Amino acid sequence: MKAKVLVVEDEEALALLAAAYLEREGIECHICGSGEEARIAFRGGSFDLVLLDINLPGMDGFEFLQELRLTSSVPVMVVSARESDEDVITGLSTGADEFVSKPVAPRVLAARVRALLRRSRIGSQPAGPRKTSSFGPFILDFDACMLSMGGKRVPLSAREFDVLAFLVDNPGKTYAAQDIYERVWGQRFGDATTVGVYIQRIRKKIEIDPGQPERILTLKGKGYRFNLEAFEGGA
Ligand code: CA
């Protein structure tokens, strides 16, 4: 079943752009230009996530969120041009699950929405086959955000899972640390060397010899590659 997102944004061009990218990811969107409109839409439909602008005509995003939280625990991603620490704190304490500051590339926004949808599904398993990927003795369960080896859970932090899931989703392709950072962290600017730290941690969990990695390869000057062939036959 398609995930459904309520997009609350008064700038029509921005709303349409975000919706276009989300729909490309197979996500259905319903756009509202005000909190009042969103209140009615939310009552009338079932949504898997709310993408919420803060500066809105009439009631602002925080007011909408506060009211929404009285009746719903739907995941909410706040997107705001107001990026003072105070606003972030207000957003998170009002019940936002994530805070994204504008401007944000629509591609990045769509990736973050998808990641939040995935995380929020841990609590409510959808019916039907689970999305999993197996390599050698490992099974990566995208819905439960879990890695297991031979039926036993391999502990991973949420971010380690996200990095691994991204690589597993794109086997055989080489990604620069910066690309991985943008796709997984959802931010264009930041310390991409963090990616290397996470790769090291993941290697300790999936490589036979983390000092001589074969499963997540480092290609000098190019980046990292998930090497599916290296799992054949190995434990
Ligand atoms: Ca606005």
Tab-separated table of C-alpha atoms and ligand atoms in Angstrom:
chain	number	residue	atom	x	y	z
A	1	MET	CA	0.000	0.000	0.000
A	2	LYS	CA	1.213	3.490	-0.849
A	3	ALA	CA	2.273	5.692	2.040
A	4	LYS	CA	0.234	8.866	2.301
A	5	VAL	CA	1.741	12.193	3.307
A	6	LEU	CA	-0.075	15.372	4.280
A	7	VAL	CA	1.979	18.315	2.997
A	8	VAL	CA	1.164	21.517	4.902
A	9	GLU	CA	2.851	24.385	3.065
A	10	ASP	CA	1.473	27.764	1.995
A	11	GLU	CA	4.020	28.386	-0.753
A	12	GLU	CA	2.393	26.525	-3.573
A	13	ALA	CA	5.515	26.145	-5.714
A	14	LEU	CA	7.409	24.573	-2.811
A	15	ALA	CA	4.522	22.273	-1.958
A	16	LEU	CA	4.205	21.072	-5.535
A	17	LEU	CA	7.929	20.487	-5.851
A	18	ALA	CA	8.070	18.470	-2.625
A	19	ALA	CA	5.004	16.480	-3.696
A	20	ALA	CA	6.511	15.759	-7.116
A	21	TYR	CA	9.632	14.263	-5.537
A	22	LEU	CA	7.659	12.278	-2.987
A	23	GLU	CA	5.354	10.910	-5.637
A	24	ARG	CA	8.376	9.815	-7.620
A	25	GLU	CA	9.250	7.702	-4.559
A	26	GLY	CA	5.808	6.105	-4.695
A	27	ILE	CA	4.389	8.261	-1.901
A	28	GLU	CA	0.918	9.756	-2.243
A	29	CYS	CA	0.578	13.420	-1.265
A	30	HIS	CA	-2.238	15.672	-0.177
A	31	ILE	CA	-1.391	19.380	-0.103
A	32	CYS	CA	-2.901	21.932	2.282
A	33	GLY	CA	-2.052	25.640	2.333
A	34	SER	CA	-2.974	26.355	5.952
A	35	GLY	CA	-3.261	24.740	9.349
A	36	GLU	CA	-7.022	25.120	9.275
A	37	GLU	CA	-7.225	23.297	5.959
A	38	ALA	CA	-4.839	20.615	7.236
A	39	ARG	CA	-6.972	20.093	10.342
A	40	ILE	CA	-9.966	19.234	8.148
A	41	ALA	CA	-7.933	17.044	5.789
A	42	PHE	CA	-6.374	15.147	8.675
A	43	ARG	CA	-9.747	14.400	10.218
A	44	GLY	CA	-11.070	13.149	6.904
A	45	GLY	CA	-8.206	10.890	5.860
A	46	SER	CA	-5.556	8.575	7.193
A	47	PHE	CA	-1.996	9.783	6.798
A	48	ASP	CA	1.307	8.053	7.465
A	49	LEU	CA	3.273	11.263	7.900
A	50	VAL	CA	2.798	15.029	8.076
A	51	LEU	CA	5.300	17.369	6.423
A	52	LEU	CA	4.720	20.639	8.224
A	53	ASP	CA	5.789	24.195	7.438
A	54	ILE	CA	5.879	26.545	10.446
A	55	ASN	CA	5.208	29.964	8.925
A	56	LEU	CA	1.637	29.593	7.752
A	57	PRO	CA	-1.205	32.077	7.356
A	58	GLY	CA	-3.649	31.821	10.265
A	59	MET	CA	-2.622	29.231	12.833
A	60	ASP	CA	1.096	28.504	12.585
A	61	GLY	CA	2.702	25.091	12.300
A	62	PHE	CA	3.458	24.820	16.005
A	63	GLU	CA	-0.169	25.490	16.921
A	64	PHE	CA	-1.324	22.907	14.407
A	65	LEU	CA	1.165	20.394	15.768
A	66	GLN	CA	0.129	21.002	19.352
A	67	GLU	CA	-3.496	20.371	18.462
A	68	LEU	CA	-2.638	17.364	16.328
A	69	ARG	CA	-0.718	15.715	19.173
A	70	LEU	CA	-3.830	15.689	21.338
A	71	THR	CA	-5.296	13.010	19.121
A	72	SER	CA	-2.565	11.535	16.933
A	73	SER	CA	0.946	10.133	17.112
A	74	VAL	CA	1.482	10.345	13.338
A	75	PRO	CA	5.145	11.068	12.455
A	76	VAL	CA	5.672	14.780	11.838
A	77	MET	CA	8.594	16.340	9.994
A	78	VAL	CA	8.796	20.079	10.530
A	79	VAL	CA	10.278	22.055	7.656
A	80	SER	CA	11.063	25.617	8.563
A	81	ALA	CA	13.021	28.646	7.477
A	82	ARG	CA	13.044	29.674	11.113
A	83	GLU	CA	16.042	27.828	12.332
A	84	SER	CA	16.834	29.355	15.678
A	85	ASP	CA	17.669	26.810	18.356
A	86	GLU	CA	14.586	27.918	20.186
A	87	ASP	CA	12.375	26.967	17.247
A	88	VAL	CA	14.002	23.576	16.967
A	89	ILE	CA	13.425	22.993	20.667
A	90	THR	CA	9.824	24.205	20.419
A	91	GLY	CA	9.262	21.917	17.448
A	92	LEU	CA	10.718	18.863	19.097
A	93	SER	CA	9.038	19.469	22.440
A	94	THR	CA	5.704	20.058	20.710
A	95	GLY	CA	6.022	16.599	19.262
A	96	ALA	CA	7.828	16.890	15.936
A	97	ASP	CA	9.839	13.804	15.052
A	98	GLU	CA	12.293	15.664	12.897
A	99	PHE	CA	13.261	19.217	12.107
A	100	VAL	CA	14.507	20.171	8.651
A	101	SER	CA	15.640	23.693	7.860
A	102	LYS	CA	14.822	25.444	4.615
A	103	PRO	CA	16.084	25.655	2.013
A	104	VAL	CA	16.326	21.905	1.542
A	105	ALA	CA	16.894	20.110	-1.759
A	106	PRO	CA	13.650	18.274	-2.638
A	107	ARG	CA	15.623	15.090	-3.318
A	108	VAL	CA	17.078	15.239	0.184
A	109	LEU	CA	13.697	16.030	1.690
A	110	ALA	CA	12.163	13.013	-0.058
A	111	ALA	CA	14.964	10.772	1.252
A	112	ARG	CA	14.377	11.990	4.802
A	113	VAL	CA	10.640	11.461	4.530
A	114	ARG	CA	11.231	7.933	3.306
A	115	ALA	CA	13.638	7.257	6.172
A	116	LEU	CA	11.179	8.586	8.756
A	117	LEU	CA	8.381	6.505	7.251
A	118	ARG	CA	10.601	3.457	7.442
A	119	ARG	CA	11.514	4.099	11.063
A	120	SER	CA	7.929	4.763	12.067
A	121	ARG	CA	6.837	1.444	10.630
A	122	ILE	CA	8.792	-0.426	13.305
A	123	GLY	CA	5.912	0.126	15.693
A	124	SER	CA	3.145	-0.745	13.254
A	125	GLN	CA	4.022	-3.554	10.921
A	126	PRO	CA	2.229	-3.335	7.612
A	127	ALA	CA	0.498	-6.408	6.287
A	128	GLY	CA	2.027	-8.302	3.412
A	129	PRO	CA	5.569	-9.415	2.685
A	130	ARG	CA	8.307	-7.598	4.542
A	131	LYS	CA	10.997	-5.894	2.570
A	132	THR	CA	14.215	-7.757	3.257
A	133	SER	CA	17.531	-8.257	1.554
A	134	SER	CA	19.835	-11.188	2.132
A	135	PHE	CA	23.553	-11.480	1.545
A	136	GLY	CA	25.475	-14.558	2.670
A	137	PRO	CA	24.269	-15.473	6.165
A	138	PHE	CA	22.844	-11.983	6.757
A	139	ILE	CA	19.286	-10.745	6.415
A	140	LEU	CA	18.550	-7.047	6.486
A	141	ASP	CA	14.952	-6.298	7.408
A	142	PHE	CA	14.084	-2.830	6.131
A	143	ASP	CA	10.765	-2.640	7.956
A	144	ALA	CA	12.110	-3.639	11.340
A	145	CYS	CA	15.438	-1.802	10.760
A	146	MET	CA	17.204	-4.963	11.854
A	147	LEU	CA	20.181	-7.009	10.745
A	148	SER	CA	20.404	-10.675	11.580
A	149	MET	CA	22.980	-13.367	10.952
A	150	GLY	CA	21.899	-16.985	10.984
A	151	GLY	CA	18.692	-15.968	12.769
A	152	LYS	CA	20.489	-13.984	15.475
A	153	ARG	CA	20.165	-10.250	15.737
A	154	VAL	CA	23.292	-8.213	15.023
A	155	PRO	CA	23.105	-5.000	17.059
A	156	LEU	CA	23.257	-1.856	14.931
A	157	SER	CA	22.550	1.739	15.853
A	158	ALA	CA	19.854	3.502	13.825
A	159	ARG	CA	22.486	5.397	11.835
A	160	GLU	CA	24.585	2.286	11.230
A	161	PHE	CA	21.443	0.651	9.926
A	162	ASP	CA	20.711	3.596	7.627
A	163	VAL	CA	24.230	3.562	6.154
A	164	LEU	CA	24.184	-0.203	5.652
A	165	ALA	CA	20.659	-0.128	4.204
A	166	PHE	CA	21.708	2.517	1.698
A	167	LEU	CA	24.704	0.435	0.550
A	168	VAL	CA	22.720	-2.817	0.432
A	169	ASP	CA	20.044	-1.069	-1.603
A	170	ASN	CA	22.712	-0.082	-4.131
A	171	PRO	CA	25.057	-3.068	-4.486
A	172	GLY	CA	28.004	-2.819	-6.833
A	173	LYS	CA	27.833	0.955	-7.051
A	174	THR	CA	30.562	3.185	-5.715
A	175	TYR	CA	29.601	6.163	-3.609
A	176	ALA	CA	31.833	8.938	-2.342
A	177	ALA	CA	31.595	9.617	1.395
A	178	GLN	CA	29.966	12.942	0.537
A	179	ASP	CA	27.219	11.188	-1.487
A	180	ILE	CA	26.521	8.766	1.335
A	181	TYR	CA	26.447	11.647	3.772
A	182	GLU	CA	23.897	13.546	1.686
A	183	ARG	CA	21.693	10.540	1.105
A	184	VAL	CA	21.741	9.110	4.611
A	185	TRP	CA	22.080	12.182	6.799
A	186	GLY	CA	19.890	14.193	4.462
A	187	GLN	CA	22.199	17.174	4.696
A	188	ARG	CA	24.386	18.691	2.084
A	189	PHE	CA	26.807	20.366	4.439
A	190	GLY	CA	28.475	18.614	7.254
A	191	ASP	CA	31.385	16.456	8.143
A	192	ALA	CA	31.424	13.648	5.589
A	193	THR	CA	34.354	11.997	7.387
A	194	THR	CA	31.684	10.760	9.812
A	195	VAL	CA	30.714	8.314	7.068
A	196	GLY	CA	34.088	6.577	7.371
A	197	VAL	CA	33.546	6.119	11.087
A	198	TYR	CA	30.216	4.413	10.467
A	199	ILE	CA	31.662	2.240	7.705
A	200	GLN	CA	34.330	1.041	10.163
A	201	ARG	CA	31.700	0.163	12.739
A	202	ILE	CA	29.604	-1.730	10.204
A	203	ARG	CA	32.654	-3.624	8.976
A	204	LYS	CA	33.287	-4.903	12.485
A	205	LYS	CA	29.869	-6.528	12.277
A	206	ILE	CA	29.838	-7.964	8.783
A	207	GLU	CA	33.420	-8.498	7.646
A	208	ILE	CA	35.402	-11.667	8.284
A	209	ASP	CA	38.493	-9.513	8.835
A	210	PRO	CA	37.516	-5.852	9.360
A	211	GLY	CA	41.173	-4.904	8.805
A	212	GLN	CA	41.017	-6.415	5.291
A	213	PRO	CA	37.501	-5.486	4.226
A	214	GLU	CA	36.065	-7.324	1.247
A	215	ARG	CA	32.369	-6.764	1.720
A	216	ILE	CA	32.351	-3.004	1.928
A	217	LEU	CA	35.248	-2.026	-0.247
A	218	THR	CA	37.155	1.236	-0.096
A	219	LEU	CA	38.083	2.426	-3.569
A	220	LYS	CA	40.867	4.917	-3.166
A	221	GLY	CA	39.808	8.405	-4.151
A	222	LYS	CA	36.367	7.165	-5.196
A	223	GLY	CA	34.464	5.958	-2.197
A	224	TYR	CA	32.760	2.857	-0.880
A	225	ARG	CA	31.103	-0.065	-2.568
A	226	PHE	CA	28.948	-2.860	-1.228
A	227	ASN	CA	30.395	-6.032	-2.713
A	228	LEU	CA	27.677	-8.664	-2.793
A	229	GLU	CA	29.973	-11.336	-4.306
A	230	ALA	CA	32.184	-11.338	-1.218
A	231	PHE	CA	29.359	-12.842	0.827
A	232	GLU	CA	29.103	-15.999	-1.235
A	233	GLY	CA	29.998	-18.976	0.875
A	234	GLY	CA	31.500	-16.920	3.697
A	235	ALA	CA	30.160	-16.702	7.217
B	1	CA	CA	5.407	29.261	4.829
